[in-house]
mmCIF file of C-alpha atoms in Angstrom:
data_model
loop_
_atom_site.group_PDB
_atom_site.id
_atom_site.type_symbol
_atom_site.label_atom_id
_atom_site.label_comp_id
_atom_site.label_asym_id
_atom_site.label_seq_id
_atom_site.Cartn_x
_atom_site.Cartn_y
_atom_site.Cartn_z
ATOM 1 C CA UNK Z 1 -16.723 -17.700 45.526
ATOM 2 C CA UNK Z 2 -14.644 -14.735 44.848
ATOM 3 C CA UNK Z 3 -11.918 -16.294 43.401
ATOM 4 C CA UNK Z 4 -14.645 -17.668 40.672
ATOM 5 C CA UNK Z 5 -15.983 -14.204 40.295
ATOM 6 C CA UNK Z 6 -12.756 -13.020 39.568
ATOM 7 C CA UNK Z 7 -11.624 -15.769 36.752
ATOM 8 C CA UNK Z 8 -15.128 -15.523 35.208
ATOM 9 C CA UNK Z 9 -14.419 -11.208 35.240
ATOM 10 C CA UNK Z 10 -10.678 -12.173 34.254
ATOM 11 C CA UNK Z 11 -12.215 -14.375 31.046
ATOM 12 C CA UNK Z 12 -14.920 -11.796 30.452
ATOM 13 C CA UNK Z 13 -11.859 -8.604 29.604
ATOM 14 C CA UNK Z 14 -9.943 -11.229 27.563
ATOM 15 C CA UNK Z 15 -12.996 -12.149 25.474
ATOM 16 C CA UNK Z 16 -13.427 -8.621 25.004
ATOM 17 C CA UNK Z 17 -10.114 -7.456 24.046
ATOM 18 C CA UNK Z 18 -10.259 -10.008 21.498
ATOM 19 C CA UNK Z 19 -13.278 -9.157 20.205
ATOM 20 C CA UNK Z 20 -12.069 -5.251 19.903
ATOM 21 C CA UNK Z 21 -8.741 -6.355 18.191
ATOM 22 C CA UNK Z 22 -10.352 -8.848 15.483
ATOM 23 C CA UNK Z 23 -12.860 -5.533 14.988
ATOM 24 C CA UNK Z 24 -12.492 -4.171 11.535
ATOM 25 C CA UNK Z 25 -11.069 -0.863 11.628
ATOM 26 C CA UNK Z 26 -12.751 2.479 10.021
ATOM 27 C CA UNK Z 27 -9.175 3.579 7.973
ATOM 28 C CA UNK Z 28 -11.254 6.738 6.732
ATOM 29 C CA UNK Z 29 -11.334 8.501 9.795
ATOM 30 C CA UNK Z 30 -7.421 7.324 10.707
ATOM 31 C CA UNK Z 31 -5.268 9.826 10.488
ATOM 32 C CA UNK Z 32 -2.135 7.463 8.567
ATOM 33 C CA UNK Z 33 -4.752 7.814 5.616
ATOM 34 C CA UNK Z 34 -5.935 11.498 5.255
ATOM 35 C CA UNK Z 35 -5.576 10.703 1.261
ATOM 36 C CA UNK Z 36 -8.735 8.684 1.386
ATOM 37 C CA UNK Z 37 -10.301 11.101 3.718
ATOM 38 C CA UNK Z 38 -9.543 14.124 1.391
ATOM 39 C CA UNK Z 39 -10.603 12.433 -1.631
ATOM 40 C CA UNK Z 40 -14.382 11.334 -0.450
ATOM 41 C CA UNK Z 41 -14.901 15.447 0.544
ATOM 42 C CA UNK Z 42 -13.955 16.277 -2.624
ATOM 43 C CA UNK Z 43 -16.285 13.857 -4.567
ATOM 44 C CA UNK Z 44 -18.885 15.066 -2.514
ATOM 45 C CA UNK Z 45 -18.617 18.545 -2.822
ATOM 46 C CA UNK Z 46 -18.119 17.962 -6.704
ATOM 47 C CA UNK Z 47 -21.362 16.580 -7.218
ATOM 48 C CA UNK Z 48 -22.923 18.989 -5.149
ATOM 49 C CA UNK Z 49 -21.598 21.714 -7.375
ATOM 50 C CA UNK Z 50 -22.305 20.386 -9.850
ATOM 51 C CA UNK Z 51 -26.254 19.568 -9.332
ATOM 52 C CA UNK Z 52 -26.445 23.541 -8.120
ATOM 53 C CA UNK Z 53 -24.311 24.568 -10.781
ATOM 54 C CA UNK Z 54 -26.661 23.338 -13.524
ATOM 55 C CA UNK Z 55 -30.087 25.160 -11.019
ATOM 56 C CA UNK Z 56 -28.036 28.091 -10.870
ATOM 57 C CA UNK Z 57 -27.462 28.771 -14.389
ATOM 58 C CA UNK Z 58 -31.197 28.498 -15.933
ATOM 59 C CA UNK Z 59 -32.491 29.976 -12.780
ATOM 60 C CA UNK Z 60 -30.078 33.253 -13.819
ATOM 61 C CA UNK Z 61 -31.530 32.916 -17.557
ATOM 62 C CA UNK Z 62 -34.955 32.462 -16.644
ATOM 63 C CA UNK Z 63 -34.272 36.149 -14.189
ATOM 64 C CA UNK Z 64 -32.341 37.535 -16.577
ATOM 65 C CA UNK Z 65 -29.243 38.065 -13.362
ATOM 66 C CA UNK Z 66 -26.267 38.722 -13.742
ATOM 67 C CA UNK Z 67 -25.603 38.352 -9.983
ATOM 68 C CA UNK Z 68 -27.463 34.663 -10.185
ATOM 69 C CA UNK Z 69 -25.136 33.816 -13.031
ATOM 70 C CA UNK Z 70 -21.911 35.081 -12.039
ATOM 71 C CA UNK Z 71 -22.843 33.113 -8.340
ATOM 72 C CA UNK Z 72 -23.330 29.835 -11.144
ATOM 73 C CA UNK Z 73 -20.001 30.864 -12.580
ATOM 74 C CA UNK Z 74 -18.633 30.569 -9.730
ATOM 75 C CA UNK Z 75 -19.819 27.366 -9.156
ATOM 76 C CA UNK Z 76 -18.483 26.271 -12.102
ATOM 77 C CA UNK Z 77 -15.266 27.395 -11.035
ATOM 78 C CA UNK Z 78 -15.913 25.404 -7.898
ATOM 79 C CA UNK Z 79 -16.595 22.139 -9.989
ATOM 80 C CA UNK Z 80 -12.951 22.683 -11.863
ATOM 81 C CA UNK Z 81 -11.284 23.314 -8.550
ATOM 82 C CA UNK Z 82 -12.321 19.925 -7.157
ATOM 83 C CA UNK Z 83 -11.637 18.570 -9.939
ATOM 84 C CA UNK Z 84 -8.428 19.933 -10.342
ATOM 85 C CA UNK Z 85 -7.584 18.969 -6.042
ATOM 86 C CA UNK Z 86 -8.828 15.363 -6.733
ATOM 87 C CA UNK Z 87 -6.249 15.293 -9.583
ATOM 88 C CA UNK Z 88 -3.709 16.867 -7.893
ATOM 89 C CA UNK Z 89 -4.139 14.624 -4.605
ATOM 90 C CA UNK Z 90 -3.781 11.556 -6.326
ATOM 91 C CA UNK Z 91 -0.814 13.167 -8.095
ATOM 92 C CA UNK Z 92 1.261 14.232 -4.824
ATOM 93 C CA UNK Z 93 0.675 10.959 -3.856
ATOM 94 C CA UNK Z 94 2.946 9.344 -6.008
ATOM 95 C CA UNK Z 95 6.120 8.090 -5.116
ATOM 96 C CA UNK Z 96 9.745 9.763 -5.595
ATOM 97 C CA UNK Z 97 11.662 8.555 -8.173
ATOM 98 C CA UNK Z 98 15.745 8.895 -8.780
ATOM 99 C CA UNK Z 99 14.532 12.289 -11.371
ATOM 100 C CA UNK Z 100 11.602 12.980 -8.804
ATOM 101 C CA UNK Z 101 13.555 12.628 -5.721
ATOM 102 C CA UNK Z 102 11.127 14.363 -3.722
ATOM 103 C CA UNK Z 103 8.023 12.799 -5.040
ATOM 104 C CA UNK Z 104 4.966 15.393 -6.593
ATOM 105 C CA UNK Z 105 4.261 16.667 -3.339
ATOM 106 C CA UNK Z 106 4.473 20.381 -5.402
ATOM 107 C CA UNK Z 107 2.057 19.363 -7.397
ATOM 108 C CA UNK Z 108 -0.502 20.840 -4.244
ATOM 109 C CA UNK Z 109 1.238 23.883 -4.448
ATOM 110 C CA UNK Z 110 0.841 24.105 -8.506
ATOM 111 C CA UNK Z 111 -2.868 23.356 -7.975
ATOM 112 C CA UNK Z 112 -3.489 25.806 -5.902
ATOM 113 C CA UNK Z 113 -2.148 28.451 -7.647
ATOM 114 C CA UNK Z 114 -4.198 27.392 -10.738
ATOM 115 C CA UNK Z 115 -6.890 27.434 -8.588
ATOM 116 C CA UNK Z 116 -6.484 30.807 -7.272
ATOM 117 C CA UNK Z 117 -5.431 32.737 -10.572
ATOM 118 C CA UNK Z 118 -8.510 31.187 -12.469
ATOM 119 C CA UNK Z 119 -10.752 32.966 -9.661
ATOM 120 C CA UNK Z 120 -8.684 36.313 -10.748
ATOM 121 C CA UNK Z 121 -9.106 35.806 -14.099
ATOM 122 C CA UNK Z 122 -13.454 34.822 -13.701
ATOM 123 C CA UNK Z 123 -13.630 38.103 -11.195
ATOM 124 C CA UNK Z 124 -12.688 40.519 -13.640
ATOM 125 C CA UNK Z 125 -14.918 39.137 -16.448
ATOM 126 C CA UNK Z 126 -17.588 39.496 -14.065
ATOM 127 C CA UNK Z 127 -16.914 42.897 -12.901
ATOM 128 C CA UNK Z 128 -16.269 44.115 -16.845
ATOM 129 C CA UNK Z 129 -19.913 42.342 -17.287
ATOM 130 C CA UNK Z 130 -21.083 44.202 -14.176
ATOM 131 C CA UNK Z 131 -20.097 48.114 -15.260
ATOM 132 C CA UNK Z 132 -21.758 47.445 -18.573
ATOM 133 C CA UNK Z 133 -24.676 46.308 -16.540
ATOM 134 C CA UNK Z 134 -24.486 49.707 -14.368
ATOM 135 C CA UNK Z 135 -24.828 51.959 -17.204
ATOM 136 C CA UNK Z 136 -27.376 50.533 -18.806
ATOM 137 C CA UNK Z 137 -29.590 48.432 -16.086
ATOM 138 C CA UNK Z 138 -32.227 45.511 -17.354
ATOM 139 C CA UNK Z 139 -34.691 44.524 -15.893
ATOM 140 C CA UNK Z 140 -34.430 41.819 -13.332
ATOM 141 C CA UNK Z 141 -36.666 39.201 -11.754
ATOM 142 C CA UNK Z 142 -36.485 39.738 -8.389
ATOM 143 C CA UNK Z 143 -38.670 36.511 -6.724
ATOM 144 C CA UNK Z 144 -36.525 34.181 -9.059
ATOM 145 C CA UNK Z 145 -33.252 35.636 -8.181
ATOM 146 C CA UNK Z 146 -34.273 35.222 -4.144
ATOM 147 C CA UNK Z 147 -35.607 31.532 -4.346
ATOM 148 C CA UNK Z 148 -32.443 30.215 -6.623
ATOM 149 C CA UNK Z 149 -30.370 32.053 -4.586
ATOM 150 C CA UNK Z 150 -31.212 30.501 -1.632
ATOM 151 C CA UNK Z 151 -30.842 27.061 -2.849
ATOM 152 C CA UNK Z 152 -27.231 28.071 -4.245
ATOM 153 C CA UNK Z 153 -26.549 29.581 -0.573
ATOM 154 C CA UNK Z 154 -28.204 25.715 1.276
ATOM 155 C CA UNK Z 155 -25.423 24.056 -1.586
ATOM 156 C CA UNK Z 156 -22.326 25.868 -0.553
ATOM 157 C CA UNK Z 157 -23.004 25.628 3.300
ATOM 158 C CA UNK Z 158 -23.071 21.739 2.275
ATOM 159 C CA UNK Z 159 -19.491 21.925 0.492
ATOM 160 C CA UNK Z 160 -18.171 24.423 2.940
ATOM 161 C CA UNK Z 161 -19.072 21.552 5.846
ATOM 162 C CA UNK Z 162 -18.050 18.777 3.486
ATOM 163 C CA UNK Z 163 -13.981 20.703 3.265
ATOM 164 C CA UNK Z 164 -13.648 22.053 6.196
ATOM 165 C CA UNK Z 165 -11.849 19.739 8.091
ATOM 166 C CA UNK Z 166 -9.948 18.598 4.743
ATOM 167 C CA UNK Z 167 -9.017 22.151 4.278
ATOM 168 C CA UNK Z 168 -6.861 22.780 7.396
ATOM 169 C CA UNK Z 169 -4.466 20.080 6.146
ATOM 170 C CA UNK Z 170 -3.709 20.729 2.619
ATOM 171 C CA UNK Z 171 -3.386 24.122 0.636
ATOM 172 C CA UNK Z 172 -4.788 22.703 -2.719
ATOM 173 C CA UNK Z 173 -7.726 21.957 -1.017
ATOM 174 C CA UNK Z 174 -7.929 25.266 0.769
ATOM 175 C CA UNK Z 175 -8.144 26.999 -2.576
ATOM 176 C CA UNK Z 176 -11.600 24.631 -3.813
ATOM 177 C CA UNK Z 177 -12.762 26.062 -0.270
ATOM 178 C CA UNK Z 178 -11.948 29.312 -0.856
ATOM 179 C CA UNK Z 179 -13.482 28.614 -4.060
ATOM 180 C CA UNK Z 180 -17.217 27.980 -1.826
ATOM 181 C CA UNK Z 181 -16.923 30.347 0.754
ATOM 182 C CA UNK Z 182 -16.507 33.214 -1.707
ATOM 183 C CA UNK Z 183 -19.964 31.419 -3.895
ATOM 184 C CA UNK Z 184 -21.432 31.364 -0.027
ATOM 185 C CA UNK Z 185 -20.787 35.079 0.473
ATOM 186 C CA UNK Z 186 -22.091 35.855 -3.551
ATOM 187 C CA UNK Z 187 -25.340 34.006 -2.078
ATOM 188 C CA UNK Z 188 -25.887 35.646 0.566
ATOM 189 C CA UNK Z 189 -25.517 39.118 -1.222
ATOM 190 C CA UNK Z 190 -27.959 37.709 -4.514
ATOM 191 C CA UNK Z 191 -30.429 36.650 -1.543
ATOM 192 C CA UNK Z 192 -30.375 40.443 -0.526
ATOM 193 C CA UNK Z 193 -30.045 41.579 -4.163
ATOM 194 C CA UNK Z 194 -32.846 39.500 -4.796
ATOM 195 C CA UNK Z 195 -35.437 40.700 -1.930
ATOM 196 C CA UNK Z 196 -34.506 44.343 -2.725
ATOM 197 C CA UNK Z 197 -35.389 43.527 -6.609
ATOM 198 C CA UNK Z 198 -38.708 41.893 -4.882
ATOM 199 C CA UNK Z 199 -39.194 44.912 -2.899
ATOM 200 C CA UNK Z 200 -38.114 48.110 -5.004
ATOM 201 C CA UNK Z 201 -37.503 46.826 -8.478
ATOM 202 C CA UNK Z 202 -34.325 48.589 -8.266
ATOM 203 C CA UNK Z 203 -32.401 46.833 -11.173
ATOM 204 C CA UNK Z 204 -28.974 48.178 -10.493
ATOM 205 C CA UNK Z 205 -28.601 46.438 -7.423
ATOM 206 C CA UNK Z 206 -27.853 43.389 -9.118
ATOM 207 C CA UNK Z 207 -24.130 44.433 -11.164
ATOM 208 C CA UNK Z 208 -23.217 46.213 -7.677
ATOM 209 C CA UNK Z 209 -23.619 43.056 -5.835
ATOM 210 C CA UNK Z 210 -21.480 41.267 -8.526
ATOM 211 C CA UNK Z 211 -19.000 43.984 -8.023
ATOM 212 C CA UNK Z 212 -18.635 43.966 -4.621
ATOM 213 C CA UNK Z 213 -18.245 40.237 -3.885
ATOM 214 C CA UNK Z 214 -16.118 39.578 -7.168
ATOM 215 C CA UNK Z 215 -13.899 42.185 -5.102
ATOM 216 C CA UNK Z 216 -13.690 40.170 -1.910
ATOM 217 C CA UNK Z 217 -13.182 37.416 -3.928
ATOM 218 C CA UNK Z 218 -10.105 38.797 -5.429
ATOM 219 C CA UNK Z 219 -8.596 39.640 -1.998
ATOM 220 C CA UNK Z 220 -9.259 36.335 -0.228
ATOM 221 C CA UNK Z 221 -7.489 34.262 -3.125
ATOM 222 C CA UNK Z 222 -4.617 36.988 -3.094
ATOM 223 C CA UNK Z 223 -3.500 35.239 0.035
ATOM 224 C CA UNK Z 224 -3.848 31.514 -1.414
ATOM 225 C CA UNK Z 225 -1.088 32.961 -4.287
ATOM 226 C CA UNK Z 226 1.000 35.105 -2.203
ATOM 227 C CA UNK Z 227 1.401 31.628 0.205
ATOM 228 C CA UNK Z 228 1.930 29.203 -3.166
ATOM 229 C CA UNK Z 229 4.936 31.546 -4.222
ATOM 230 C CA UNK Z 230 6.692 31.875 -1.274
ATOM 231 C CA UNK Z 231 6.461 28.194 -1.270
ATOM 232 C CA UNK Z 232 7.328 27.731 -4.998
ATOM 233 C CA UNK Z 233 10.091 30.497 -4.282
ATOM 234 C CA UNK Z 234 11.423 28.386 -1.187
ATOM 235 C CA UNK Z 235 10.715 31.149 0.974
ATOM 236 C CA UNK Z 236 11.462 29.936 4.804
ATOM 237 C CA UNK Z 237 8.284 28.294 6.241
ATOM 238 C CA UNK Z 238 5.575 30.495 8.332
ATOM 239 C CA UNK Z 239 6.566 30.104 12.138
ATOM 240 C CA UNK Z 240 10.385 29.205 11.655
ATOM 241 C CA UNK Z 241 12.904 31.601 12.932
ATOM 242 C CA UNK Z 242 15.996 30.654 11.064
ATOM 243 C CA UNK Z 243 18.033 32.986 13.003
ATOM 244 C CA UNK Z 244 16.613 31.074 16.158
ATOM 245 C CA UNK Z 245 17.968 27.742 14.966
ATOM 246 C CA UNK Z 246 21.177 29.528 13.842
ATOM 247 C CA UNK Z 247 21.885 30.397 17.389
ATOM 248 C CA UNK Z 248 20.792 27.390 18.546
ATOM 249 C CA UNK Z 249 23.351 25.673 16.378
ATOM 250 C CA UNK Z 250 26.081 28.045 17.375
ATOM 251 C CA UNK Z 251 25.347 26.731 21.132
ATOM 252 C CA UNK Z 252 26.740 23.214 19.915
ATOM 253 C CA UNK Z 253 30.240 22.813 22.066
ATOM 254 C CA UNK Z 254 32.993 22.742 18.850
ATOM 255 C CA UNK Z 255 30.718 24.572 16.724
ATOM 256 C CA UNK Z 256 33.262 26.898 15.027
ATOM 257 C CA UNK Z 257 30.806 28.134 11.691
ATOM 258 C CA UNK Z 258 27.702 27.999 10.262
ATOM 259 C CA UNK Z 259 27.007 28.625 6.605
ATOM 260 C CA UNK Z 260 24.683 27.169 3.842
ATOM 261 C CA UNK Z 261 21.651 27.287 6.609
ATOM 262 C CA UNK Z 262 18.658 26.732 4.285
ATOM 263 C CA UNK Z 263 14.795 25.705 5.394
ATOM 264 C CA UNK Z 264 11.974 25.729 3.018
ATOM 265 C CA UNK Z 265 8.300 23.796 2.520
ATOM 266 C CA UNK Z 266 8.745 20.664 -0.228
ATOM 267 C CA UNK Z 267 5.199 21.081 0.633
ATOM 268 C CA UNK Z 268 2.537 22.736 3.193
ATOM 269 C CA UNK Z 269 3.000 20.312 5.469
ATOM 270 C CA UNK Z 270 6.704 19.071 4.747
ATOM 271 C CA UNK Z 271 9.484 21.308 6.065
ATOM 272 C CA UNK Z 272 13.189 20.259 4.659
ATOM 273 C CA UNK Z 273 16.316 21.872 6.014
ATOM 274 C CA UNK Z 274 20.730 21.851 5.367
ATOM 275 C CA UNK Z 275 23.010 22.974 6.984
ATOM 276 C CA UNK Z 276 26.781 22.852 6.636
ATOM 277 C CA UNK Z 277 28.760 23.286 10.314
ATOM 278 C CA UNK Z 278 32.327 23.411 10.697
ATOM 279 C CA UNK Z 279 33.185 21.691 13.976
ATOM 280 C CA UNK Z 280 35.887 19.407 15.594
ATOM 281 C CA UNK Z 281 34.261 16.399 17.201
ATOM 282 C CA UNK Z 282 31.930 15.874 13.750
ATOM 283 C CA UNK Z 283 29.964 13.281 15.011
ATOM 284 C CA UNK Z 284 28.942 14.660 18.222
ATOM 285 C CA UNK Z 285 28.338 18.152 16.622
ATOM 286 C CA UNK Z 286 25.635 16.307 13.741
ATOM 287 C CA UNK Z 287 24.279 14.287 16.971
ATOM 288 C CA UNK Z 288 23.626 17.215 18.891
ATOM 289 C CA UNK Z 289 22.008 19.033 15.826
ATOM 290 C CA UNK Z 290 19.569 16.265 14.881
ATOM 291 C CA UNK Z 291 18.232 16.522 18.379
ATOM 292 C CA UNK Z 292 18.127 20.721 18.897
ATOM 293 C CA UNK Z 293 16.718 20.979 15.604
ATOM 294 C CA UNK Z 294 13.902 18.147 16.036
ATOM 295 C CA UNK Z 295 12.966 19.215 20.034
ATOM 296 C CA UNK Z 296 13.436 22.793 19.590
ATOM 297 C CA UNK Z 297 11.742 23.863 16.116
ATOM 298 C CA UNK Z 298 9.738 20.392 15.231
ATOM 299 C CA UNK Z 299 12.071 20.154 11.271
ATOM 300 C CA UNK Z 300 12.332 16.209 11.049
ATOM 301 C CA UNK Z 301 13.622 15.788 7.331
ATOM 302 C CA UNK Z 302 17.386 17.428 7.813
ATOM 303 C CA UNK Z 303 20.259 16.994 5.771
ATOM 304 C CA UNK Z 304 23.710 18.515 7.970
ATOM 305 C CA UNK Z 305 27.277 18.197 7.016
ATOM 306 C CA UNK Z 306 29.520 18.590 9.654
ATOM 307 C CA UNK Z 307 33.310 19.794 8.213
ATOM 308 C CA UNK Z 308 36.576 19.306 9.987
ATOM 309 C CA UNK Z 309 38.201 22.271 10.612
ATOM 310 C CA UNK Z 310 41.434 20.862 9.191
ATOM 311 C CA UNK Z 311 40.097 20.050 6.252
ATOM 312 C CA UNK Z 312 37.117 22.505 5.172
ATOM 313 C CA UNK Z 313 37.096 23.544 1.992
ATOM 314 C CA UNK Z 314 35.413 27.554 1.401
ATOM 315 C CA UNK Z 315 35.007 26.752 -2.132
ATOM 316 C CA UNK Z 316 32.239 24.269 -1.566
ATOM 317 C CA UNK Z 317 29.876 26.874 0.575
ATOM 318 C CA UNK Z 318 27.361 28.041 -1.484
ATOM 319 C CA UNK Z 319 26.333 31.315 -0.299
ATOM 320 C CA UNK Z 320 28.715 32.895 2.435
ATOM 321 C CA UNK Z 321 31.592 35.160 2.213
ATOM 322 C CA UNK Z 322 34.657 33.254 1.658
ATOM 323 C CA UNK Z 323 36.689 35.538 2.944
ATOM 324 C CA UNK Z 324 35.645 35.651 6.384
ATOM 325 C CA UNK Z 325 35.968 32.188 6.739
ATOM 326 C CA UNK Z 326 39.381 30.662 8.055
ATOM 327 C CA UNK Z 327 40.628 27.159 7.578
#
């Protein structure tokens, strides 16, 4: 009786198993294909933009706001940002070729900078618009300006929970949502503008608001640029110590030199590094690297050229002092 029990429980896991591998699997939420993940947030927080974008702007004409148009503005700023990351996603994901070796993984990088400056660029218009506004206030509708505003603020927390996972991985995309959070913040100060308006009918409210939040604006996407050109620049990566791996090269048994050390992003999430050593036992020395470098400081894609003592030649180092180094 037990030994029945068992070959019908036996029967019952292998029936199951089967079933769970001929299962058709849900590739959007696998992480070998964060493309197709990244590109269905995107199309989502497009249209969203869009449909808001469209409310926004004759809810700021019908008010006569500035702060309800710039916050449409900025929508529409939002709509070419997506835009512009679904373009550039499908872009860096096109292979290398012998002119591209590296593929168009920059093109992330150029995206988001295109991103960023066009904020720059929409922020100072606004704030020009703004100090006219200031010295000569109109009048403003304040009920409109609350009720539109609200609906903008209900469409960015949708976008802003549509990126945000998509936005940890990739820097292009971190701009769009850079792009929201700054229209969420503008929302929540028109909302305020809006029920003082209601409430006091105190028309200058509305430039200062667009001031003040085409200000934080400015600052937030500062650091989305500063990051793109140190990239673009081939800066060394956030969180590597090249001096750290430098040493731990040096540890290498044979390891007589070190020179043309170089580590920079091809993208945000591809670190590259060479490294010319000058050692003895060559193929022990490039064994040992490979591994230190990999376990040590997590830099995969490498590219080392280990040099006989013997038979180094200083002319081929491309940025050390030739004159310290001995043959």
């Amino acid at each position: 009786m037990t030994s029945y029990h068992l070959t019908n429980k036996k029967l019952t896991l292998v029936k199951q198993a089967d079933k769970l591998r001929n299962m058709p699997h849900d590739h959007s939420r696998c992480s070998h294909n964060p493309g197709k993940v990244h590109r269905k947030a995107l199309n989502i927080a497009l249209i969203i933009a869009s449909i808001f974008m469209v409310v926004e702007v004759a809810g700021g004409i019908a008010a006569n706001s500035l702060a309800l148009i710039s916050d449409a503005l900025h929508l529409f700023t939002d709509v070419g940002a997506l835009g512009l990351s679904l373009i550039v996603l499908k872009i860096a994901h096109l292979p290398s070729t012998p002119k591209m070796s590296y593929g168009y993984h920059r093109a992330e990088i150029l995206g988001a900078l295109a991103s960023a400056l066009s904020l720059w660029v929409l922020c100072g218009v606004l704030i020009y618009e703004a100090i006219i506004r200031l010295i000569s206030p109109p009048e403003v509708k304040g009920p409109i300006v609350f009720i539109i505003a609200i609906i903008g603020l209900a469409a960015n927390l949708m976008m802003m929970r549509t990126l945000h996972s998509s936005q940890e991985h990739n820097i292009n995309i971190r701009a769009a949502y850079l792009h929201v959070l700054g229209d969420l913040l503008g929302s929540v100060g028109v909302i305020l503008g809006g029920a003082i308006l209601w409430m006091t009918h105190w028309n200058p409210i509305d430039p200062i608001i667009s001031i003040l939040f085409s200000l934080g604006i400015v600052y937030g996407s500062g650091k989305i640029i500063k990051q793109t050109i140190s990239i673009l620049m081939e800066s060394t990566p956030e969180g590597v110590n090249p001096q750290a791996i430098q040493k731990d090269l040096k540890s290498i048994p044979g390891v007589k030199e070190i020179h043309d050390l170089h580590i920079w992003s091809v993208s945000t999430k591809k670190i590259a590094l060479s490294a010319h050593l000058v050692a003895k036992d060559t193929h022990t020395a490039l064994k040992e690297a490979h591994q230190i470098i990999e376990k040590n400081h997590g830099i995969s894609h490498m590219t080392i050229q280990v040099e006989d003592p013997a038979h180094f030649e200083p002319r081929f180092c491309y940025d050390c002092d030739h004159s310290r180094l001995k043959h």
